[in-house]
Coordinates of C-alpha atoms in Angstrom, one line a residue:
M177 CA 1.6 -3.0 -4.5
R178 CA 3.5 -4.7 -7.1
A179 CA 2.9 -5.2 -10.8
P180 CA 5.4 -5.5 -13.6
P181 CA 7.5 -2.4 -14.0
S182 CA 6.1 0.0 -16.6
L183 CA 7.5 3.4 -17.7
R184 CA 4.0 4.4 -18.7
V185 CA 1.1 5.3 -16.4
A186 CA 2.0 4.0 -12.9
S187 CA 5.6 3.1 -13.1
L188 CA 6.1 5.4 -10.1
S189 CA 3.2 3.9 -8.1
G190 CA 4.2 0.3 -8.6
S191 CA 1.2 -0.5 -10.8
L192 CA 0.5 -1.1 -14.4
S193 CA -1.1 1.3 -16.9
S194 CA -4.8 1.5 -16.6
V195 CA -4.8 3.0 -20.1
A196 CA -3.7 -0.3 -21.6
K197 CA -7.0 -2.0 -20.9
S198 CA -8.4 -4.3 -23.5
R199 CA -11.9 -3.2 -23.0
T200 CA -13.3 0.3 -23.8
P201 CA -14.9 2.0 -20.7
R202 CA -18.6 2.6 -21.1
L203 CA -19.7 6.1 -20.1
L204 CA -23.3 5.5 -18.9
L205 CA -25.8 8.3 -18.5
F206 CA -26.2 7.8 -14.8
R207 CA -22.4 8.4 -14.4
M208 CA -22.6 11.8 -15.9
A209 CA -23.2 13.4 -12.5
S210 CA -20.0 12.0 -11.1
T211 CA -18.5 15.5 -11.0
T212 CA -20.8 16.3 -8.1
G213 CA -20.6 12.8 -6.5
S214 CA -24.3 12.4 -6.5
S215 CA -24.1 9.3 -8.6
W216 CA -21.7 7.6 -6.2
G217 CA -24.4 7.2 -3.6
L218 CA -22.5 9.3 -0.9
K219 CA -24.1 11.1 2.0
D220 CA -21.6 13.9 1.4
S221 CA -21.1 14.3 -2.3
S222 CA -18.6 17.1 -1.8
L223 CA -16.0 14.5 -0.9
I224 CA -15.7 13.7 -4.6
K225 CA -13.1 16.1 -6.0
N226 CA -12.3 16.2 -9.7
Q227 CA -9.3 18.6 -9.3
G228 CA -5.8 18.5 -8.0
F229 CA -4.9 20.2 -4.7
I230 CA -2.1 22.8 -4.6
G231 CA -1.5 25.4 -2.0
G232 CA -4.9 24.9 -0.5
Q233 CA -6.7 25.4 -3.8
W234 CA -8.6 22.9 -6.0
V235 CA -7.1 23.3 -9.4
D236 CA -7.2 21.9 -12.9
A237 CA -4.3 21.0 -15.1
K238 CA -2.9 24.0 -16.9
D239 CA -3.4 22.3 -20.3
G240 CA -6.8 21.0 -19.5
G241 CA -5.7 17.4 -19.5
K242 CA -7.8 14.7 -17.9
I243 CA -7.4 11.2 -16.5
T244 CA -10.4 9.0 -16.8
V245 CA -11.0 6.8 -13.8
T246 CA -13.1 3.6 -14.2
N247 CA -14.7 1.1 -11.8
P248 CA -12.8 -2.2 -12.3
A249 CA -16.0 -4.2 -11.5
N250 CA -17.8 -3.1 -14.6
D251 CA -15.5 -0.7 -16.6
E252 CA -17.9 2.2 -16.1
V253 CA -16.5 5.6 -16.0
L254 CA -16.5 7.1 -12.5
G255 CA -15.2 10.5 -13.4
T256 CA -12.0 12.4 -14.3
V257 CA -9.2 14.1 -12.5
P258 CA -6.5 16.4 -13.9
E259 CA -3.6 15.1 -15.9
M260 CA -0.9 17.3 -14.2
G261 CA 2.7 17.6 -15.2
L262 CA 6.0 19.1 -14.4
E263 CA 4.8 22.7 -14.1
E264 CA 2.1 21.8 -11.6
T265 CA 4.5 19.6 -9.6
K266 CA 7.0 22.5 -9.3
E267 CA 4.2 24.7 -8.1
A268 CA 3.1 22.1 -5.5
I269 CA 6.7 21.8 -4.2
E270 CA 7.0 25.5 -3.9
A271 CA 3.6 25.7 -2.1
A272 CA 4.8 23.0 0.3
A273 CA 8.1 24.9 0.9
E274 CA 6.2 28.1 1.7
A275 CA 3.8 26.3 4.1
F276 CA 6.8 24.5 5.7
K277 CA 8.0 27.8 7.1
S278 CA 5.1 27.9 9.5
W279 CA 3.9 24.3 9.8
S280 CA 7.3 23.1 10.9
K281 CA 7.3 25.6 13.7
T282 CA 3.9 24.6 15.1
T283 CA 4.0 22.8 18.4
A284 CA 3.6 19.1 18.7
K285 CA 0.4 19.6 20.6
Q286 CA -1.0 21.9 17.9
R287 CA -0.3 19.2 15.3
H288 CA -1.8 16.5 17.6
D289 CA -5.1 18.5 17.9
I290 CA -5.5 19.1 14.2
M291 CA -4.7 15.4 13.4
M292 CA -7.3 14.3 16.0
K293 CA -9.9 16.5 14.2
F294 CA -8.8 14.9 11.0
Y295 CA -9.2 11.4 12.5
A296 CA -12.7 12.3 13.9
L297 CA -13.8 13.5 10.4
M298 CA -12.6 10.3 8.9
Q299 CA -14.6 8.4 11.5
E300 CA -17.7 10.5 10.8
N301 CA -17.4 9.8 7.0
T302 CA -16.7 6.1 7.2
E303 CA -19.5 5.0 4.9
D304 CA -18.6 7.4 2.2
L305 CA -14.9 6.9 2.3
A306 CA -15.3 3.1 2.2
R307 CA -17.7 3.4 -0.7
I308 CA -15.2 5.5 -2.7
I309 CA -12.6 2.8 -2.1
T310 CA -14.9 0.1 -3.4
L311 CA -15.9 2.1 -6.5
E312 CA -12.4 2.9 -7.6
N313 CA -10.5 -0.1 -6.4
G314 CA -13.1 -2.9 -6.6
K315 CA -12.6 -4.5 -3.2
G316 CA -15.8 -5.5 -1.3
L317 CA -17.5 -2.9 0.8
V318 CA -16.8 -4.9 4.0
E319 CA -13.1 -5.0 3.1
A320 CA -13.1 -1.4 2.1
K321 CA -14.4 -0.5 5.6
G322 CA -11.6 -2.5 7.0
E323 CA -9.1 -0.5 5.0
H324 CA -10.7 2.7 6.1
A325 CA -10.3 1.6 9.8
Y326 CA -6.7 0.7 9.0
S327 CA -6.2 4.0 7.2
S328 CA -7.7 6.2 10.0
S329 CA -5.7 4.3 12.6
F330 CA -2.5 5.8 11.2
I331 CA -3.8 9.3 11.7
E332 CA -4.8 8.5 15.3
W333 CA -1.5 6.8 16.0
F334 CA 0.7 9.5 14.6
A335 CA -1.3 12.2 16.2
E336 CA -0.3 10.6 19.5
E337 CA 3.3 10.2 18.3
A338 CA 3.6 13.9 17.5
V339 CA 3.9 14.7 21.2
R340 CA 6.5 12.0 21.7
T341 CA 9.3 13.1 19.3
Y342 CA 11.7 13.2 22.1
G343 CA 15.2 14.5 21.9
E344 CA 17.9 13.7 24.5
V345 CA 20.7 15.1 26.7
I346 CA 24.0 13.2 26.4
P347 CA 26.4 13.6 29.4
S348 CA 29.5 15.5 28.3
P349 CA 33.0 14.6 29.4
F350 CA 33.7 18.4 29.6
P351 CA 32.2 20.4 32.4
Q352 CA 31.5 23.5 30.3
I353 CA 29.6 21.6 27.6
R354 CA 26.0 20.4 27.5
N355 CA 25.2 17.9 24.7
V356 CA 21.6 18.1 23.4
V357 CA 20.0 16.1 20.5
V358 CA 16.8 17.4 18.8
K359 CA 14.7 16.2 15.9
Q360 CA 13.6 18.5 13.2
P361 CA 11.1 17.9 10.3
I362 CA 11.9 17.8 6.6
G363 CA 9.7 18.4 3.4
A364 CA 8.6 15.1 1.8
S365 CA 7.4 13.7 -1.6
I366 CA 5.0 10.8 -1.3
L367 CA 4.2 8.2 -4.1
T368 CA 1.6 5.6 -3.4
P369 CA -0.1 2.6 -5.1
W370 CA -3.6 1.7 -6.0
N371 CA -4.2 -1.4 -4.0
F372 CA -4.8 0.5 -0.7
P373 CA -6.0 3.9 -2.0
S374 CA -6.5 5.3 1.5
A375 CA -4.2 3.4 3.8
M376 CA -1.1 3.8 1.7
I377 CA -1.7 7.6 1.9
T378 CA -2.2 7.9 5.6
R379 CA 0.6 5.5 6.6
K380 CA 3.0 8.1 5.1
L381 CA 1.0 11.3 5.5
G382 CA 0.2 10.7 9.2
A383 CA 3.9 10.4 10.0
A384 CA 4.8 13.5 7.9
L385 CA 2.1 15.7 9.5
A386 CA 3.0 14.6 13.0
A387 CA 6.7 15.4 12.4
G388 CA 5.9 18.9 11.1
C389 CA 6.5 18.1 7.4
T390 CA 4.7 19.4 4.4
T391 CA 4.0 17.1 1.5
V392 CA 3.6 16.7 -2.2
I393 CA 1.6 13.5 -3.0
K394 CA 1.3 11.7 -6.3
P395 CA -1.8 9.5 -6.0
P396 CA -2.2 6.5 -8.3
P397 CA -4.1 7.3 -11.5
E398 CA -6.3 4.2 -11.0
T399 CA -7.6 5.3 -7.6
P400 CA -7.1 9.0 -7.0
F401 CA -10.5 9.9 -5.5
S402 CA -9.7 8.4 -2.0
A403 CA -6.6 10.6 -1.8
L404 CA -8.5 13.7 -2.9
A405 CA -11.3 13.0 -0.3
L406 CA -8.6 12.7 2.4
A407 CA -7.2 16.1 1.4
E408 CA -10.6 17.6 1.7
L409 CA -11.2 16.3 5.2
A410 CA -7.7 17.3 6.3
S411 CA -8.5 20.8 5.1
R412 CA -11.7 20.8 7.0
A413 CA -9.8 19.7 10.1
G414 CA -7.6 22.7 9.9
V415 CA -4.5 21.5 8.1
P416 CA -3.2 24.8 6.6
P417 CA -2.9 25.5 2.9
G418 CA 0.2 24.1 1.3
V419 CA 0.8 21.4 3.9
I420 CA -0.8 18.8 1.7
N421 CA -0.6 19.0 -2.0
L422 CA -1.8 16.4 -4.5
V423 CA -0.7 16.1 -8.1
P424 CA -2.6 13.4 -10.1
T425 CA -0.7 12.3 -13.2
Q426 CA -0.8 9.4 -15.7
K427 CA 1.0 10.3 -19.0
N428 CA 3.4 12.6 -17.3
V429 CA 4.4 10.2 -14.5
S430 CA 8.1 10.0 -15.4
D431 CA 8.5 13.8 -15.4
V432 CA 6.5 14.2 -12.2
G433 CA 8.3 11.4 -10.4
R434 CA 11.7 12.7 -11.4
E435 CA 10.9 16.2 -10.2
M436 CA 9.7 14.8 -6.9
C437 CA 12.9 12.9 -6.4
E438 CA 15.5 15.4 -7.8
N439 CA 14.1 18.8 -6.8
K440 CA 16.5 20.2 -4.2
I441 CA 13.6 21.7 -2.1
V442 CA 12.4 18.1 -1.4
K443 CA 14.4 16.5 1.4
K444 CA 12.6 13.2 1.7
V445 CA 11.0 10.6 -0.7
S446 CA 8.6 7.9 0.4
F447 CA 7.6 5.3 -2.1
T448 CA 5.5 2.1 -2.1
G449 CA 5.5 0.0 -5.3
S450 CA 7.5 -2.4 -7.4
T451 CA 11.2 -3.1 -6.9
P452 CA 12.3 -2.1 -10.4
V453 CA 10.6 1.3 -10.0
A454 CA 11.9 1.6 -6.4
K455 CA 15.5 1.2 -7.8
M456 CA 14.8 3.9 -10.4
L457 CA 13.5 6.4 -7.8
Y458 CA 16.3 5.6 -5.4
G459 CA 18.8 6.5 -8.1
M460 CA 17.0 9.8 -8.8
A461 CA 16.9 10.7 -5.1
A462 CA 20.6 9.9 -4.8
S463 CA 21.4 12.9 -7.0
T464 CA 20.8 15.1 -3.9
L465 CA 21.3 12.4 -1.2
K466 CA 17.7 12.7 0.1
K467 CA 16.3 10.6 2.8
V468 CA 14.4 7.7 1.3
S469 CA 12.0 5.1 2.6
I470 CA 10.9 2.4 0.3
E471 CA 8.4 -0.5 0.5
A472 CA 9.0 -2.5 -2.6
G473 CA 8.2 -5.9 -4.0
G474 CA 7.3 -9.0 -1.9
N475 CA 7.1 -12.7 -2.5
A476 CA 5.8 -13.9 0.9
P477 CA 6.3 -17.6 1.9
F478 CA 3.5 -19.2 3.9
I479 CA 4.6 -22.4 5.6
V480 CA 2.5 -25.1 7.2
F481 CA 4.4 -27.6 9.2
A482 CA 3.0 -31.1 10.0
D483 CA 2.5 -30.2 13.7
A484 CA 0.4 -27.1 12.8
D485 CA -3.3 -26.7 13.5
V486 CA -4.4 -27.3 9.9
D487 CA -7.8 -25.7 10.3
A488 CA -6.2 -22.5 11.7
A489 CA -3.6 -22.6 9.0
V490 CA -6.4 -22.7 6.3
E491 CA -8.1 -19.7 7.9
G492 CA -4.8 -17.9 8.1
A493 CA -4.1 -18.6 4.4
I494 CA -7.6 -17.3 3.4
A495 CA -7.0 -14.1 5.3
C496 CA -3.5 -13.7 4.1
K497 CA -3.7 -14.9 0.5
F498 CA -7.1 -13.7 -0.7
R499 CA -7.4 -10.3 1.0
G500 CA -7.9 -7.7 -1.7
S501 CA -8.3 -10.6 -4.2
G502 CA -4.6 -11.3 -3.6
Q503 CA -3.6 -7.7 -4.5
T504 CA -1.7 -6.9 -1.3
C505 CA 2.0 -6.5 -0.8
V506 CA 2.2 -8.9 2.2
C507 CA -0.1 -11.6 1.0
A508 CA 1.1 -15.2 0.7
N509 CA 2.6 -15.9 -2.7
R510 CA 4.2 -19.3 -2.1
I511 CA 2.4 -21.8 0.1
Y512 CA 4.6 -24.6 1.4
V513 CA 3.0 -27.5 3.2
Q514 CA 4.8 -30.4 4.8
S515 CA 4.0 -33.7 3.0
S516 CA 2.1 -35.4 5.9
A517 CA -0.3 -32.4 6.2
Y518 CA -0.4 -31.6 2.5
A519 CA -3.6 -33.5 1.3
D520 CA -5.6 -32.3 4.3
F521 CA -4.6 -28.7 4.0
A522 CA -5.1 -28.6 0.2
S523 CA -8.6 -30.1 0.4
K524 CA -9.8 -27.8 3.2
L525 CA -8.4 -24.7 1.5
A526 CA -10.1 -25.6 -1.8
D527 CA -13.4 -26.2 0.1
R528 CA -13.2 -22.8 1.7
V529 CA -12.3 -21.0 -1.5
A530 CA -15.3 -22.6 -3.1
Q531 CA -17.5 -20.7 -0.7
F532 CA -16.3 -17.3 -2.0
K533 CA -18.8 -15.0 -3.7
V534 CA -17.0 -13.0 -6.5
G535 CA -18.7 -9.9 -7.7
D536 CA -19.2 -6.2 -7.6
G537 CA -17.9 -4.9 -4.2
L538 CA -21.1 -3.0 -3.6
E539 CA -23.2 -6.2 -3.7
E540 CA -24.1 -7.4 -0.2
K541 CA -23.0 -11.0 -0.6
T542 CA -19.7 -10.3 -2.4
T543 CA -16.6 -11.5 -0.6
H544 CA -14.1 -10.9 -3.3
G545 CA -14.0 -8.2 -6.0
P546 CA -12.2 -7.7 -9.3
L547 CA -8.6 -7.2 -10.1
I548 CA -7.6 -3.7 -10.9
H549 CA -7.3 -4.0 -14.7
D550 CA -6.7 -6.4 -17.6
K551 CA -2.9 -6.3 -17.2
A552 CA -3.4 -7.9 -13.8
I553 CA -5.6 -10.6 -15.3
E554 CA -2.9 -11.3 -17.9
K555 CA -0.2 -11.8 -15.3
V556 CA -2.3 -14.1 -13.2
T557 CA -3.2 -16.1 -16.3
R558 CA 0.4 -16.4 -17.3
H559 CA 1.4 -17.7 -13.8
V560 CA -1.5 -20.3 -13.7
D561 CA -0.8 -21.5 -17.2
D562 CA 2.9 -21.9 -16.5
A563 CA 2.2 -23.9 -13.3
I564 CA -0.2 -26.2 -15.1
S565 CA 2.2 -26.7 -18.0
R566 CA 4.7 -27.9 -15.3
G567 CA 2.3 -30.5 -13.8
A568 CA 0.2 -28.4 -11.3
Q569 CA -3.4 -29.5 -10.7
V570 CA -6.3 -27.0 -10.5
L571 CA -8.4 -27.8 -7.4
I572 CA -10.7 -24.9 -8.0
G573 CA -10.8 -21.8 -10.3
G574 CA -8.0 -21.4 -12.8
K575 CA -9.7 -19.1 -15.3
R576 CA -10.9 -15.6 -16.0
L577 CA -14.6 -15.2 -15.3
E578 CA -16.6 -14.3 -18.3
R579 CA -18.4 -11.2 -17.1
P580 CA -17.9 -7.4 -17.4
G581 CA -15.0 -6.1 -15.4
H582 CA -11.7 -7.7 -14.5
F583 CA -12.5 -10.9 -12.6
Y584 CA -10.4 -14.0 -12.2
A585 CA -11.8 -17.0 -10.3
P586 CA -10.2 -17.5 -6.9
T587 CA -7.8 -20.4 -7.6
V588 CA -6.1 -23.2 -5.6
L589 CA -3.3 -25.1 -7.4
S590 CA -1.8 -28.3 -6.0
D591 CA 1.4 -30.2 -6.9
V592 CA 3.0 -26.9 -7.9
P593 CA 6.7 -27.6 -8.7
P594 CA 9.3 -25.4 -6.9
D595 CA 10.5 -24.0 -10.3
A596 CA 7.1 -22.7 -11.4
L597 CA 7.0 -19.0 -12.4
I598 CA 4.6 -18.3 -9.6
N599 CA 7.3 -19.2 -7.1
D600 CA 9.7 -16.7 -8.6
E601 CA 7.4 -13.7 -9.3
E602 CA 4.9 -12.0 -7.2
T603 CA 1.5 -12.9 -8.6
F604 CA -0.7 -10.2 -7.1
G605 CA -3.8 -12.1 -7.7
P606 CA -6.2 -14.7 -6.2
V607 CA -4.1 -17.8 -6.7
A608 CA -2.9 -20.1 -3.9
A609 CA -0.1 -22.2 -5.2
I610 CA 0.7 -25.1 -2.9
V611 CA 4.2 -26.7 -2.9
K612 CA 5.0 -29.9 -1.0
F613 CA 8.1 -30.1 1.3
E614 CA 9.7 -32.6 3.6
T615 CA 12.0 -31.0 6.1
E616 CA 12.4 -27.7 7.9
E617 CA 15.8 -27.2 6.4
E618 CA 14.4 -27.7 2.9
V619 CA 11.6 -25.3 3.3
L620 CA 13.7 -22.5 4.8
K621 CA 16.0 -22.8 1.8
M622 CA 13.1 -22.5 -0.6
A623 CA 11.5 -19.7 1.4
N624 CA 14.7 -17.6 1.5
N625 CA 15.6 -18.3 -2.2
T626 CA 14.4 -14.9 -3.4
D627 CA 15.8 -11.4 -3.8
V628 CA 13.0 -9.8 -1.8
G629 CA 12.0 -10.2 1.8
L630 CA 8.9 -8.2 2.9
A631 CA 6.8 -10.7 4.9
G632 CA 6.7 -14.4 5.8
Y633 CA 4.2 -16.6 7.6
F634 CA 4.3 -20.1 9.1
Y635 CA 2.1 -22.3 11.3
S636 CA 3.6 -24.7 13.9
R637 CA 2.9 -25.7 17.5
D638 CA 6.5 -26.6 18.3
V639 CA 7.9 -23.8 20.5
G640 CA 11.5 -24.5 19.5
R641 CA 10.6 -24.4 15.8
V642 CA 8.6 -21.2 16.2
W643 CA 11.7 -19.4 17.4
R644 CA 14.0 -21.0 14.9
V645 CA 11.9 -20.4 11.8
A646 CA 10.9 -16.9 12.8
E647 CA 14.5 -15.9 13.2
A648 CA 15.7 -17.8 10.1
L649 CA 13.2 -16.3 7.6
E650 CA 14.9 -13.5 5.7
V651 CA 12.0 -11.0 5.8
G652 CA 11.2 -7.8 7.6
M653 CA 8.0 -9.1 9.2
V654 CA 6.9 -12.5 10.3
G655 CA 3.4 -13.8 11.1
T656 CA 3.6 -16.9 13.4
N657 CA 0.3 -18.8 13.6
T658 CA -1.4 -15.8 12.1
G659 CA -2.1 -14.6 8.5
L660 CA -2.7 -11.0 9.5
I661 CA 0.2 -8.7 10.6
S662 CA -0.7 -5.2 9.4
Q663 CA -1.3 -2.7 12.1
A664 CA -0.5 1.0 12.6
V665 CA 1.6 0.2 15.7
I666 CA 4.2 -2.1 14.0
P667 CA 7.4 -1.3 12.2
F668 CA 6.3 -2.1 8.6
G669 CA 8.9 -2.8 6.0
G670 CA 11.2 -5.4 4.4
V671 CA 14.8 -6.5 3.9
K672 CA 16.8 -7.3 0.8
E673 CA 15.2 -5.8 -2.3
S674 CA 11.9 -5.2 -0.6
G675 CA 13.1 -1.8 0.5
L676 CA 14.6 0.2 3.3
G677 CA 13.3 2.2 6.2
R678 CA 10.1 1.5 8.2
E679 CA 6.6 2.9 8.3
G680 CA 4.0 2.6 11.0
S681 CA 5.2 2.7 14.6
H682 CA 8.8 3.8 13.9
G683 CA 7.9 5.8 10.8
I684 CA 7.9 9.3 12.2
D685 CA 11.7 9.2 12.5
E686 CA 11.9 8.7 8.7
Y687 CA 10.5 12.3 8.3
M688 CA 12.9 14.0 10.8
N689 CA 16.6 14.9 10.9
T690 CA 18.5 14.3 14.1
K691 CA 20.5 17.4 15.1
F692 CA 23.2 17.6 17.7
I693 CA 23.8 20.8 19.6
A694 CA 26.7 21.4 21.9
F695 CA 26.1 24.2 24.4
G696 CA 29.4 25.7 25.6
G697 CA 30.5 28.5 27.8
L698 CA 28.6 27.2 30.8

């Protein structure tokens, strides 16, 4: 979810500009039918939408502007979506405000039933939705199906949470007063990144719908088609017009983001992306003291103690570090291995990475796809070159793959010094940088020596150490003897400059105000 801050294309989605690619997209003849979806190989081509969604209507940009979306595996043009701006954003906010009058008054059971229809439609269209993810994001089809399962789980979870937005009665010290607490929905703006085109939408949207909120969503310009397909299915499920609005933008991202944060009608902003952009949005939202939830930058430590099951730690590192070709917010960024286990772990990790099959996500044997664009390649290259210049050794990989698209070889670096750039910045790419440590105290100091704190992982079979380290890591989420932590049912979020608020299990409260009512005269 993180790339260096940019005030261009996706500064408000935590990613880099897809316009600034060094290669010119090739518009092939068989892609010309992309406006109907027939060239995507979908069972239901009507899921491909080339328009924005405002007030229940599919609409173009008023000035006719277009955003070109390409497949990162080969640079081929997939299609276009509207380049919307300030005027369309204001219309979307007004449409959401109008729909809020009725949607916020629906019963929790009504919202539950509609959301379960939405979930059922997502399940029915698994193959198509996964294929859309792969085509616009690049991740392998198996992994895309995994994201789809994760994405749909949020709709299912929050459908069930809708009927559990309990209030409470507080005993009063005065006999004639009854104290009642209720929870009420608020209208929300949602800004999401490209690395999970579907799941980052539903993690926020599911909570908002369940709470009774209406929404305006700015999908990422790199991967807008997943969001648009979800809006189509939500509409089919019975979500009323105006409850979900999508405003694609690229060139106008600053204006759109500012309006979503500063418009007085909007009462809540939810953002996933880079820390610098999060700070900028937080400042904008402060102008009207909106509720804000932010999941920003990460720099996750992954610690392997000498008493760990090394084989299990290697598998955990594979799952954690290389999922999405390293383009996940919670993936391991700094791998610390205790000296006596260091050689064994490094060798086994390199052997496993050597088995990866890098390629187009639609190819059956592909295990790892491309990076999102050339700017991502440039950052990975910079980190690897810096580590090598400081004495790191390349065990495998270490270079861009010479082929169409944006591919970097899955890489394992050993003997990485603690002061290497890769230990200071989030890489967001397929590079496992292994640092040696001696003591628990030493590694905790290194692990916590960062301004961010989203996730952290460690492997140990010492029960006492498990508790000590889990409590000592300055992060919002800890994986102990596991490299996978993401689930719909957990409170997802970080500490320090990784953000504030929680999504997932506790996320519905982020979209509601708590109101106290004193009933007197009894």
